[in-house]
PDB file of C-alpha atoms in Angstrom:
ATOM      1  CA  MET A   1       9.749  -7.089   6.502  1.00 54.00           C
ATOM      2  CA  SER A   2       9.198  -4.211   9.040  1.00 59.00           C
ATOM      3  CA  ASN A   3       9.576  -0.741   8.092  1.00 67.00           C
ATOM      4  CA  ASN A   4      12.475  -0.219  10.676  1.00 75.00           C
ATOM      5  CA  LYS A   5      14.444  -3.340   9.280  1.00 82.00           C
ATOM      6  CA  SER A   6      13.920  -2.074   5.766  1.00 84.00           C
ATOM      7  CA  LYS A   7      15.364   1.380   6.971  1.00 86.00           C
ATOM      8  CA  GLU A   8      18.420  -0.553   8.632  1.00 88.00           C
ATOM      9  CA  ILE A   9      19.266  -2.569   5.623  1.00 91.00           C
ATOM     10  CA  PHE A  10      19.231   0.393   3.333  1.00 90.00           C
ATOM     11  CA  SER A  11      21.377   2.387   5.563  1.00 91.00           C
ATOM     12  CA  ALA A  12      23.946  -0.363   5.966  1.00 91.00           C
ATOM     13  CA  ASN A  13      24.009  -0.966   2.293  1.00 92.00           C
ATOM     14  CA  LEU A  14      24.345   2.749   1.274  1.00 92.00           C
ATOM     15  CA  GLU A  15      27.146   3.064   3.865  1.00 92.00           C
ATOM     16  CA  LYS A  16      28.868   0.354   2.446  1.00 91.00           C
ATOM     17  CA  LEU A  17      28.611   1.500  -1.037  1.00 91.00           C
ATOM     18  CA  MET A  18      29.762   5.179  -0.202  1.00 92.00           C
ATOM     19  CA  SER A  19      32.795   3.668   1.843  1.00 91.00           C
ATOM     20  CA  SER A  20      33.758   1.450  -0.982  1.00 89.00           C
ATOM     21  CA  ARG A  21      33.523   4.255  -3.620  1.00 87.00           C
ATOM     22  CA  ASP A  22      35.261   6.753  -1.477  1.00 89.00           C
ATOM     23  CA  VAL A  23      32.118   9.117  -1.471  1.00 90.00           C
ATOM     24  CA  ASP A  24      31.355  11.202   1.720  1.00 90.00           C
ATOM     25  CA  ARG A  25      28.192  12.738   2.483  1.00 89.00           C
ATOM     26  CA  ASN A  26      29.047  16.187   0.975  1.00 89.00           C
ATOM     27  CA  LYS A  27      30.107  14.593  -2.324  1.00 90.00           C
ATOM     28  CA  LEU A  28      26.876  12.583  -2.628  1.00 92.00           C
ATOM     29  CA  CYS A  29      24.758  15.326  -1.846  1.00 90.00           C
ATOM     30  CA  SER A  30      26.693  17.804  -4.303  1.00 89.00           C
ATOM     31  CA  ASP A  31      26.674  15.144  -7.050  1.00 91.00           C
ATOM     32  CA  LEU A  32      22.999  14.183  -6.978  1.00 92.00           C
ATOM     33  CA  GLY A  33      21.318  17.416  -5.681  1.00 91.00           C
ATOM     34  CA  LEU A  34      20.221  15.966  -2.515  1.00 90.00           C
ATOM     35  CA  LYS A  35      19.854  17.822   0.849  1.00 89.00           C
ATOM     36  CA  TYR A  36      22.440  17.111   3.622  1.00 86.00           C
ATOM     37  CA  THR A  37      19.733  16.268   6.080  1.00 87.00           C
ATOM     38  CA  THR A  38      17.886  13.796   3.693  1.00 89.00           C
ATOM     39  CA  VAL A  39      21.310  11.796   3.261  1.00 90.00           C
ATOM     40  CA  ARG A  40      22.082  12.005   7.045  1.00 90.00           C
ATOM     41  CA  ASP A  41      18.610  10.479   7.934  1.00 89.00           C
ATOM     42  CA  TRP A  42      18.980   7.679   5.390  1.00 92.00           C
ATOM     43  CA  LEU A  43      22.411   6.878   6.828  1.00 91.00           C
ATOM     44  CA  LYS A  44      20.960   6.912  10.493  1.00 89.00           C
ATOM     45  CA  GLY A  45      18.015   4.883   9.622  1.00 87.00           C
ATOM     46  CA  ILE A  46      15.523   7.330  10.330  1.00 87.00           C
ATOM     47  CA  THR A  47      13.856   7.567   6.806  1.00 88.00           C
ATOM     48  CA  TYR A  48      13.575   5.389   3.779  1.00 87.00           C
ATOM     49  CA  PRO A  49      13.762   6.923   0.329  1.00 90.00           C
ATOM     50  CA  ARG A  50      11.152   6.858  -2.261  1.00 88.00           C
ATOM     51  CA  ILE A  51      11.618   4.549  -5.340  1.00 86.00           C
ATOM     52  CA  GLY A  52      12.983   7.658  -7.550  1.00 87.00           C
ATOM     53  CA  LYS A  53      15.613   8.282  -5.009  1.00 90.00           C
ATOM     54  CA  ILE A  54      16.420   4.685  -5.076  1.00 91.00           C
ATOM     55  CA  GLU A  55      17.008   4.477  -8.576  1.00 90.00           C
ATOM     56  CA  LEU A  56      18.993   7.581  -8.597  1.00 92.00           C
ATOM     57  CA  LEU A  57      21.367   6.254  -6.098  1.00 93.00           C
ATOM     58  CA  ALA A  58      21.550   2.746  -8.051  1.00 90.00           C
ATOM     59  CA  ASP A  59      22.673   4.611 -11.335  1.00 90.00           C
ATOM     60  CA  TYR A  60      24.855   6.633  -9.517  1.00 90.00           C
ATOM     61  CA  PHE A  61      26.863   3.736  -7.839  1.00 89.00           C
ATOM     62  CA  GLY A  62      26.438   1.354 -10.919  1.00 88.00           C
ATOM     63  CA  VAL A  63      24.575  -1.353  -9.071  1.00 88.00           C
ATOM     64  CA  ASN A  64      21.219  -2.925  -8.930  1.00 89.00           C
ATOM     65  CA  LYS A  65      18.467  -1.523  -6.805  1.00 89.00           C
ATOM     66  CA  SER A  66      18.490  -4.737  -4.828  1.00 87.00           C
ATOM     67  CA  ASP A  67      22.055  -3.918  -3.816  1.00 88.00           C
ATOM     68  CA  LEU A  68      20.518  -0.988  -1.833  1.00 90.00           C
ATOM     69  CA  ILE A  69      17.348  -2.513  -0.507  1.00 89.00           C
ATOM     70  CA  GLU A  70      18.060  -6.194   0.104  1.00 87.00           C
ATOM     71  CA  ASP A  71      19.882  -7.927   3.147  1.00 83.00           C
ATOM     72  CA  LYS A  72      23.123  -8.640   1.172  1.00 70.00           C
ATOM     73  CA  THR A  73      24.842  -9.844   4.426  1.00 66.00           C
ATOM     74  CA  GLN A  74      22.255 -12.760   5.001  1.00 59.00           C
ATOM     75  CA  GLU A  75      22.673 -13.593   1.306  1.00 56.00           C
ATOM     76  CA  GLU A  76      26.481 -13.798   1.596  1.00 56.00           C
ATOM     77  CA  LYS A  77      25.933 -15.872   4.683  1.00 55.00           C
ATOM     78  CA  GLU A  78      23.487 -18.362   2.841  1.00 52.00           C
ATOM     79  CA  VAL A  79      25.902 -18.669   0.046  1.00 49.00           C
ATOM     80  CA  LYS A  80      28.759 -19.656   2.280  1.00 50.00           C
ATOM     81  CA  GLU A  81      26.561 -22.215   3.862  1.00 50.00           C
ATOM     82  CA  VAL A  82      24.934 -23.645   1.003  1.00 48.00           C
ATOM     83  CA  LYS A  83      24.888 -27.448   0.748  1.00 52.00           C
ATOM     84  CA  ILE A  84      24.166 -29.655  -2.055  1.00 53.00           C
ATOM     85  CA  PRO A  85      20.289 -29.582  -2.651  1.00 52.00           C
ATOM     86  CA  THR A  86      18.185 -32.742  -2.011  1.00 57.00           C
ATOM     87  CA  SER A  87      14.808 -31.596  -2.861  1.00 66.00           C
ATOM     88  CA  PRO A  88      12.863 -33.879  -5.439  1.00 73.00           C
ATOM     89  CA  LEU A  89      12.489 -31.012  -7.846  1.00 76.00           C
ATOM     90  CA  VAL A  90      16.253 -30.180  -7.810  1.00 75.00           C
ATOM     91  CA  GLN A  91      17.063 -33.832  -8.168  1.00 76.00           C
ATOM     92  CA  LYS A  92      14.982 -34.065 -11.368  1.00 77.00           C
ATOM     93  CA  ILE A  93      16.638 -31.100 -12.702  1.00 83.00           C
ATOM     94  CA  THR A  94      20.160 -32.198 -11.942  1.00 81.00           C
ATOM     95  CA  GLU A  95      19.330 -35.856 -13.699  1.00 80.00           C
ATOM     96  CA  LYS A  96      18.148 -34.150 -16.872  1.00 83.00           C
ATOM     97  CA  VAL A  97      21.162 -31.695 -16.880  1.00 81.00           C
ATOM     98  CA  VAL A  98      23.875 -34.170 -16.602  1.00 80.00           C
ATOM     99  CA  LYS A  99      22.528 -35.836 -19.796  1.00 82.00           C
ATOM    100  CA  LEU A 100      22.869 -32.844 -21.739  1.00 84.00           C
ATOM    101  CA  SER A 101      25.756 -32.023 -23.942  1.00 84.00           C
ATOM    102  CA  THR A 102      28.073 -29.116 -22.847  1.00 81.00           C
ATOM    103  CA  PRO A 103      26.731 -26.490 -25.012  1.00 81.00           C
ATOM    104  CA  ARG A 104      23.243 -27.217 -23.768  1.00 86.00           C
ATOM    105  CA  LYS A 105      24.484 -27.212 -20.229  1.00 82.00           C
ATOM    106  CA  GLN A 106      25.660 -23.618 -20.967  1.00 85.00           C
ATOM    107  CA  LYS A 107      22.420 -22.745 -22.050  1.00 86.00           C
ATOM    108  CA  VAL A 108      20.617 -24.047 -18.956  1.00 85.00           C
ATOM    109  CA  LEU A 109      23.117 -22.198 -16.934  1.00 86.00           C
ATOM    110  CA  ASN A 110      22.657 -19.007 -18.680  1.00 85.00           C
ATOM    111  CA  TYR A 111      18.838 -19.191 -18.187  1.00 88.00           C
ATOM    112  CA  ALA A 112      19.207 -19.778 -14.535  1.00 85.00           C
ATOM    113  CA  ASN A 113      21.489 -16.835 -14.150  1.00 83.00           C
ATOM    114  CA  GLU A 114      18.900 -14.793 -15.977  1.00 84.00           C
ATOM    115  CA  GLN A 115      16.264 -15.803 -13.689  1.00 82.00           C
ATOM    116  CA  LEU A 116      18.166 -15.185 -10.634  1.00 78.00           C
ATOM    117  CA  LYS A 117      19.104 -11.911 -11.694  1.00 76.00           C
ATOM    118  CA  GLU A 118      15.453 -10.859 -12.381  1.00 72.00           C
ATOM    119  CA  GLN A 119      14.485 -12.344  -8.857  1.00 69.00           C
ATOM    120  CA  ASN A 120      17.226 -10.262  -7.126  1.00 66.00           C
ATOM    121  CA  ASN A 121      16.204  -7.072  -9.109  1.00 61.00           C
ATOM    122  CA  LYS A 122      12.789  -7.185  -7.621  1.00 57.00           C
ATOM    123  CA  VAL A 123      12.326  -4.069  -5.944  1.00 51.00           C
ATOM    124  CA  ILE A 124      10.476  -4.286  -2.309  1.00 51.00           C
ATOM    125  CA  MET A 125       8.641  -1.335  -1.968  1.00 50.00           C
ATOM    126  CA  ILE A 126       7.553   0.164   1.417  1.00 51.00           C
ATOM    127  CA  GLU A 127       4.077   1.294   0.909  1.00 54.00           C
ATOM    128  CA  GLU A 128       2.958   3.714   3.521  1.00 63.00           C
ATOM    129  CA  LYS A 129       0.280   6.395   3.678  1.00 79.00           C
ATOM    130  CA  LEU A 130       1.677   9.668   3.986  1.00 87.00           C
ATOM    131  CA  PHE A 131      -0.090  12.677   5.900  1.00 92.00           C
ATOM    132  CA  GLU A 132       0.314  16.339   4.891  1.00 92.00           C
ATOM    133  CA  TYR A 133       1.359  18.743   7.392  1.00 94.00           C
ATOM    134  CA  ARG A 134       1.756  22.497   7.068  1.00 90.00           C
ATOM    135  CA  VAL A 135       4.858  23.705   8.888  1.00 89.00           C
ATOM    136  CA  PHE A 136       5.136  27.475   9.537  1.00 83.00           C
ATOM    137  CA  GLU A 137       8.275  29.628   9.538  1.00 70.00           C
ATOM    138  CA  LYS A 138       9.452  29.571  12.129  1.00 53.00           C
ATOM    139  CA  LEU A 139      10.056  28.911  15.923  1.00 54.00           C
ATOM    140  CA  SER A 140      13.277  28.956  17.582  1.00 47.00           C
ATOM    141  CA  ALA A 141      15.062  26.233  19.685  1.00 50.00           C
ATOM    142  CA  GLY A 142      17.990  28.563  19.930  1.00 49.00           C
ATOM    143  CA  THR A 143      18.282  32.282  20.474  1.00 46.00           C
ATOM    144  CA  GLY A 144      14.881  33.196  18.948  1.00 47.00           C
ATOM    145  CA  PHE A 145      13.186  34.219  15.697  1.00 44.00           C
ATOM    146  CA  SER A 146      10.550  36.560  15.064  1.00 42.00           C
ATOM    147  CA  TYR A 147       6.901  34.733  15.040  1.00 43.00           C
ATOM    148  CA  PHE A 148       5.539  33.729  11.843  1.00 48.00           C
ATOM    149  CA  ASN A 149       3.170  36.751  10.998  1.00 46.00           C
ATOM    150  CA  ASP A 150       3.201  36.214   7.402  1.00 48.00           C
ATOM    151  CA  GLY A 151       1.626  32.880   7.201  1.00 59.00           C
ATOM    152  CA  ASN A 152       4.169  31.313   5.058  1.00 72.00           C
ATOM    153  CA  TYR A 153       4.345  27.707   5.612  1.00 80.00           C
ATOM    154  CA  ASP A 154       6.124  24.594   3.969  1.00 86.00           C
ATOM    155  CA  THR A 155       4.096  21.361   3.119  1.00 89.00           C
ATOM    156  CA  VAL A 156       5.774  18.140   4.408  1.00 91.00           C
ATOM    157  CA  PHE A 157       4.637  14.484   5.057  1.00 91.00           C
ATOM    158  CA  TYR A 158       4.752  11.845   7.800  1.00 91.00           C
ATOM    159  CA  ASP A 159       3.321   8.478   8.101  1.00 87.00           C
ATOM    160  CA  LYS A 160       1.230   9.111  11.173  1.00 90.00           C
ATOM    161  CA  ASP A 161      -1.769  11.391  11.570  1.00 92.00           C
ATOM    162  CA  LEU A 162      -0.826  13.341  14.745  1.00 94.00           C
ATOM    163  CA  ASP A 163      -3.320  15.472  16.431  1.00 94.00           C
ATOM    164  CA  HIS A 164      -2.187  19.252  16.512  1.00 94.00           C
ATOM    165  CA  ASP A 165      -3.418  22.782  15.841  1.00 89.00           C
ATOM    166  CA  PHE A 166      -0.318  23.894  14.047  1.00 85.00           C
ATOM    167  CA  ALA A 167       3.098  23.021  13.250  1.00 90.00           C
ATOM    168  CA  SER A 168       6.276  24.598  13.030  1.00 88.00           C
ATOM    169  CA  TRP A 169      10.056  23.937  12.291  1.00 85.00           C
ATOM    170  CA  VAL A 170      12.877  23.707  14.937  1.00 88.00           C
ATOM    171  CA  PHE A 171      16.091  25.758  14.196  1.00 82.00           C
ATOM    172  CA  GLY A 172      18.852  25.231  16.507  1.00 87.00           C
ATOM    173  CA  ASP A 173      20.097  22.635  19.160  1.00 90.00           C
ATOM    174  CA  SER A 174      19.137  24.088  22.373  1.00 93.00           C
ATOM    175  CA  MET A 175      16.416  21.321  22.886  1.00 93.00           C
ATOM    176  CA  GLU A 176      18.437  18.431  21.759  1.00 91.00           C
ATOM    177  CA  PRO A 177      18.359  15.550  21.960  1.00 90.00           C
ATOM    178  CA  LYS A 178      14.689  15.351  22.250  1.00 92.00           C
ATOM    179  CA  TYR A 179      13.952  18.041  19.630  1.00 92.00           C
ATOM    180  CA  MET A 180      16.554  18.055  16.791  1.00 90.00           C
ATOM    181  CA  ASN A 181      17.398  20.991  14.395  1.00 88.00           C
ATOM    182  CA  GLY A 182      15.275  20.501  11.262  1.00 86.00           C
ATOM    183  CA  GLU A 183      12.510  18.612  12.743  1.00 91.00           C
ATOM    184  CA  VAL A 184       8.861  19.514  12.887  1.00 92.00           C
ATOM    185  CA  VAL A 185       7.194  20.241  16.268  1.00 94.00           C
ATOM    186  CA  LEU A 186       3.257  20.008  16.740  1.00 95.00           C
ATOM    187  CA  ILE A 187       1.614  22.391  18.861  1.00 93.00           C
ATOM    188  CA  LYS A 188      -1.715  22.271  20.719  1.00 92.00           C
ATOM    189  CA  GLU A 189      -3.273  25.783  21.841  1.00 87.00           C
ATOM    190  CA  THR A 190      -3.983  24.295  25.275  1.00 83.00           C
ATOM    191  CA  GLY A 191      -2.454  27.196  27.443  1.00 82.00           C
ATOM    192  CA  PHE A 192      -0.186  26.333  30.293  1.00 88.00           C
ATOM    193  CA  ASP A 193      -0.671  22.896  31.526  1.00 87.00           C
ATOM    194  CA  TYR A 194       2.075  21.946  34.224  1.00 92.00           C
ATOM    195  CA  ASP A 195       5.654  23.110  35.288  1.00 93.00           C
ATOM    196  CA  GLY A 196       8.204  21.265  33.230  1.00 94.00           C
ATOM    197  CA  ALA A 197       6.303  20.791  29.952  1.00 95.00           C
ATOM    198  CA  VAL A 198       7.795  22.104  26.639  1.00 96.00           C
ATOM    199  CA  TYR A 199       5.841  24.835  25.189  1.00 95.00           C
ATOM    200  CA  ALA A 200       6.098  27.388  22.301  1.00 91.00           C
ATOM    201  CA  VAL A 201       6.398  30.672  24.065  1.00 90.00           C
ATOM    202  CA  GLU A 202       6.174  34.261  22.489  1.00 89.00           C
ATOM    203  CA  TRP A 203       8.118  36.844  24.461  1.00 90.00           C
ATOM    204  CA  ASP A 204       9.752  40.171  23.608  1.00 85.00           C
ATOM    205  CA  GLY A 205       8.832  39.771  19.698  1.00 80.00           C
ATOM    206  CA  GLN A 206      10.392  36.307  19.375  1.00 84.00           C
ATOM    207  CA  THR A 207       9.186  32.773  19.960  1.00 84.00           C
ATOM    208  CA  TYR A 208      10.946  29.840  21.797  1.00 89.00           C
ATOM    209  CA  ILE A 209      10.622  26.232  22.355  1.00 91.00           C
ATOM    210  CA  LYS A 210      11.325  25.670  26.066  1.00 94.00           C
ATOM    211  CA  LYS A 211      10.462  23.919  29.077  1.00 96.00           C
ATOM    212  CA  VAL A 212       8.475  26.443  31.189  1.00 97.00           C
ATOM    213  CA  TYR A 213       8.458  26.860  34.853  1.00 97.00           C
ATOM    214  CA  ARG A 214       5.921  29.492  36.338  1.00 95.00           C
ATOM    215  CA  GLU A 215       7.568  31.395  38.915  1.00 95.00           C
ATOM    216  CA  LYS A 216       6.489  34.646  41.303  1.00 94.00           C
ATOM    217  CA  ASP A 217       7.614  37.303  38.873  1.00 95.00           C
ATOM    218  CA  GLY A 218       7.721  35.543  35.443  1.00 95.00           C
ATOM    219  CA  LEU A 219       8.238  32.402  33.368  1.00 96.00           C
ATOM    220  CA  ARG A 220      11.593  30.600  33.474  1.00 96.00           C
ATOM    221  CA  LEU A 221      12.534  29.025  30.055  1.00 95.00           C
ATOM    222  CA  VAL A 222      14.724  26.016  30.250  1.00 96.00           C
ATOM    223  CA  SER A 223      16.823  24.382  27.441  1.00 95.00           C
ATOM    224  CA  ILE A 224      17.280  20.503  27.449  1.00 95.00           C
ATOM    225  CA  ASN A 225      20.679  20.877  26.144  1.00 94.00           C
ATOM    226  CA  ASN A 226      22.582  22.175  29.207  1.00 91.00           C
ATOM    227  CA  LYS A 227      25.237  23.983  27.364  1.00 92.00           C
ATOM    228  CA  TYR A 228      22.510  26.941  27.178  1.00 94.00           C
ATOM    229  CA  LYS A 229      21.575  29.179  30.150  1.00 94.00           C
ATOM    230  CA  ASP A 230      17.972  29.460  31.368  1.00 95.00           C
ATOM    231  CA  LYS A 231      16.138  32.594  30.256  1.00 95.00           C
ATOM    232  CA  PHE A 232      13.583  34.604  32.463  1.00 96.00           C
ATOM    233  CA  ALA A 233      10.539  36.180  31.009  1.00 95.00           C
ATOM    234  CA  PRO A 234       9.168  38.821  33.353  1.00 96.00           C
ATOM    235  CA  TYR A 235       5.363  39.080  33.561  1.00 95.00           C
ATOM    236  CA  GLU A 236       5.780  42.855  33.214  1.00 95.00           C
ATOM    237  CA  GLU A 237       6.824  42.023  29.672  1.00 94.00           C
ATOM    238  CA  ASN A 238       3.713  40.028  28.779  1.00 91.00           C
ATOM    239  CA  PRO A 239       5.264  36.659  27.658  1.00 92.00           C
ATOM    240  CA  ARG A 240       2.593  34.519  25.948  1.00 90.00           C
ATOM    241  CA  ILE A 241       2.230  30.675  25.844  1.00 91.00           C
ATOM    242  CA  ILE A 242       1.299  30.003  22.350  1.00 88.00           C
ATOM    243  CA  GLY A 243       0.795  26.282  23.081  1.00 90.00           C
ATOM    244  CA  LYS A 244       2.080  22.998  24.291  1.00 94.00           C
ATOM    245  CA  ILE A 245       4.399  20.799  22.398  1.00 95.00           C
ATOM    246  CA  VAL A 246       2.583  17.435  21.941  1.00 95.00           C
ATOM    247  CA  GLY A 247       4.853  15.783  19.274  1.00 95.00           C
ATOM    248  CA  ASN A 248       7.636  16.140  16.854  1.00 95.00           C
ATOM    249  CA  PHE A 249       9.017  14.180  13.753  1.00 94.00           C
ATOM    250  CA  MET A 250      11.543  14.247  11.019  1.00 91.00           C
ATOM    251  CA  PRO A 251       9.666  14.700   7.781  1.00 90.00           C
ATOM    252  CA  ILE A 252       9.491  11.739   5.195  1.00 85.00           C
ATOM    253  CA  GLU A 253      10.366  12.613   1.527  1.00 75.00           C
ATOM    254  CA  ASN A 254       7.281  12.206  -0.742  1.00 65.00           C
TER     255      ASN A 254
END
């Protein structure tokens, strides 16, 4: 099963359980001590939880782990479409069972139920190598924050090893939908490449993630989200292009 398909199945199962128990995101986060963005990404099928979180959710809802990670829709469909089996093995089992007394038939049924439960409880793990990123605080995708002078950083993980010089967080929605609030952006210190590319720019003691256009008297900083007006950084104020944005991702829980 593909990684994306597993995420879709988990997302659908979690949403169904939350709906049936009348549990919203805020309650789930509060009860289990989870980050709101973590639950949001599970429900959107962006990330897949580690085994510890699957067990935590299963215990919380009082279900098997398989109820969270397996395609129950397909199972229900298969049950509805089940026909009398005709395989040689099943025929041999049936021939023996019909000759048993009722108490012994019940024992066979109990054993079959145990085997089925064991099969359904088998956890399908998504094994993926995770790469470590140091993410500095913090760049702005809104009105601007001070540049990260103190060297503080968070350690996060992602399932791809992406080339970059350094990474930082996105705060704000001015570059949505391409760069989402809470994502990591990857930066290469390449200097200016071409008009319209997205750069990290330091200006007037703050840093911004913006599309940059060079004009005669300065740099025009343009947001992707059209509810934000352009900013203009005059050359006389010494705006500095820190680097070009070469990638972005939502961290994977480790």
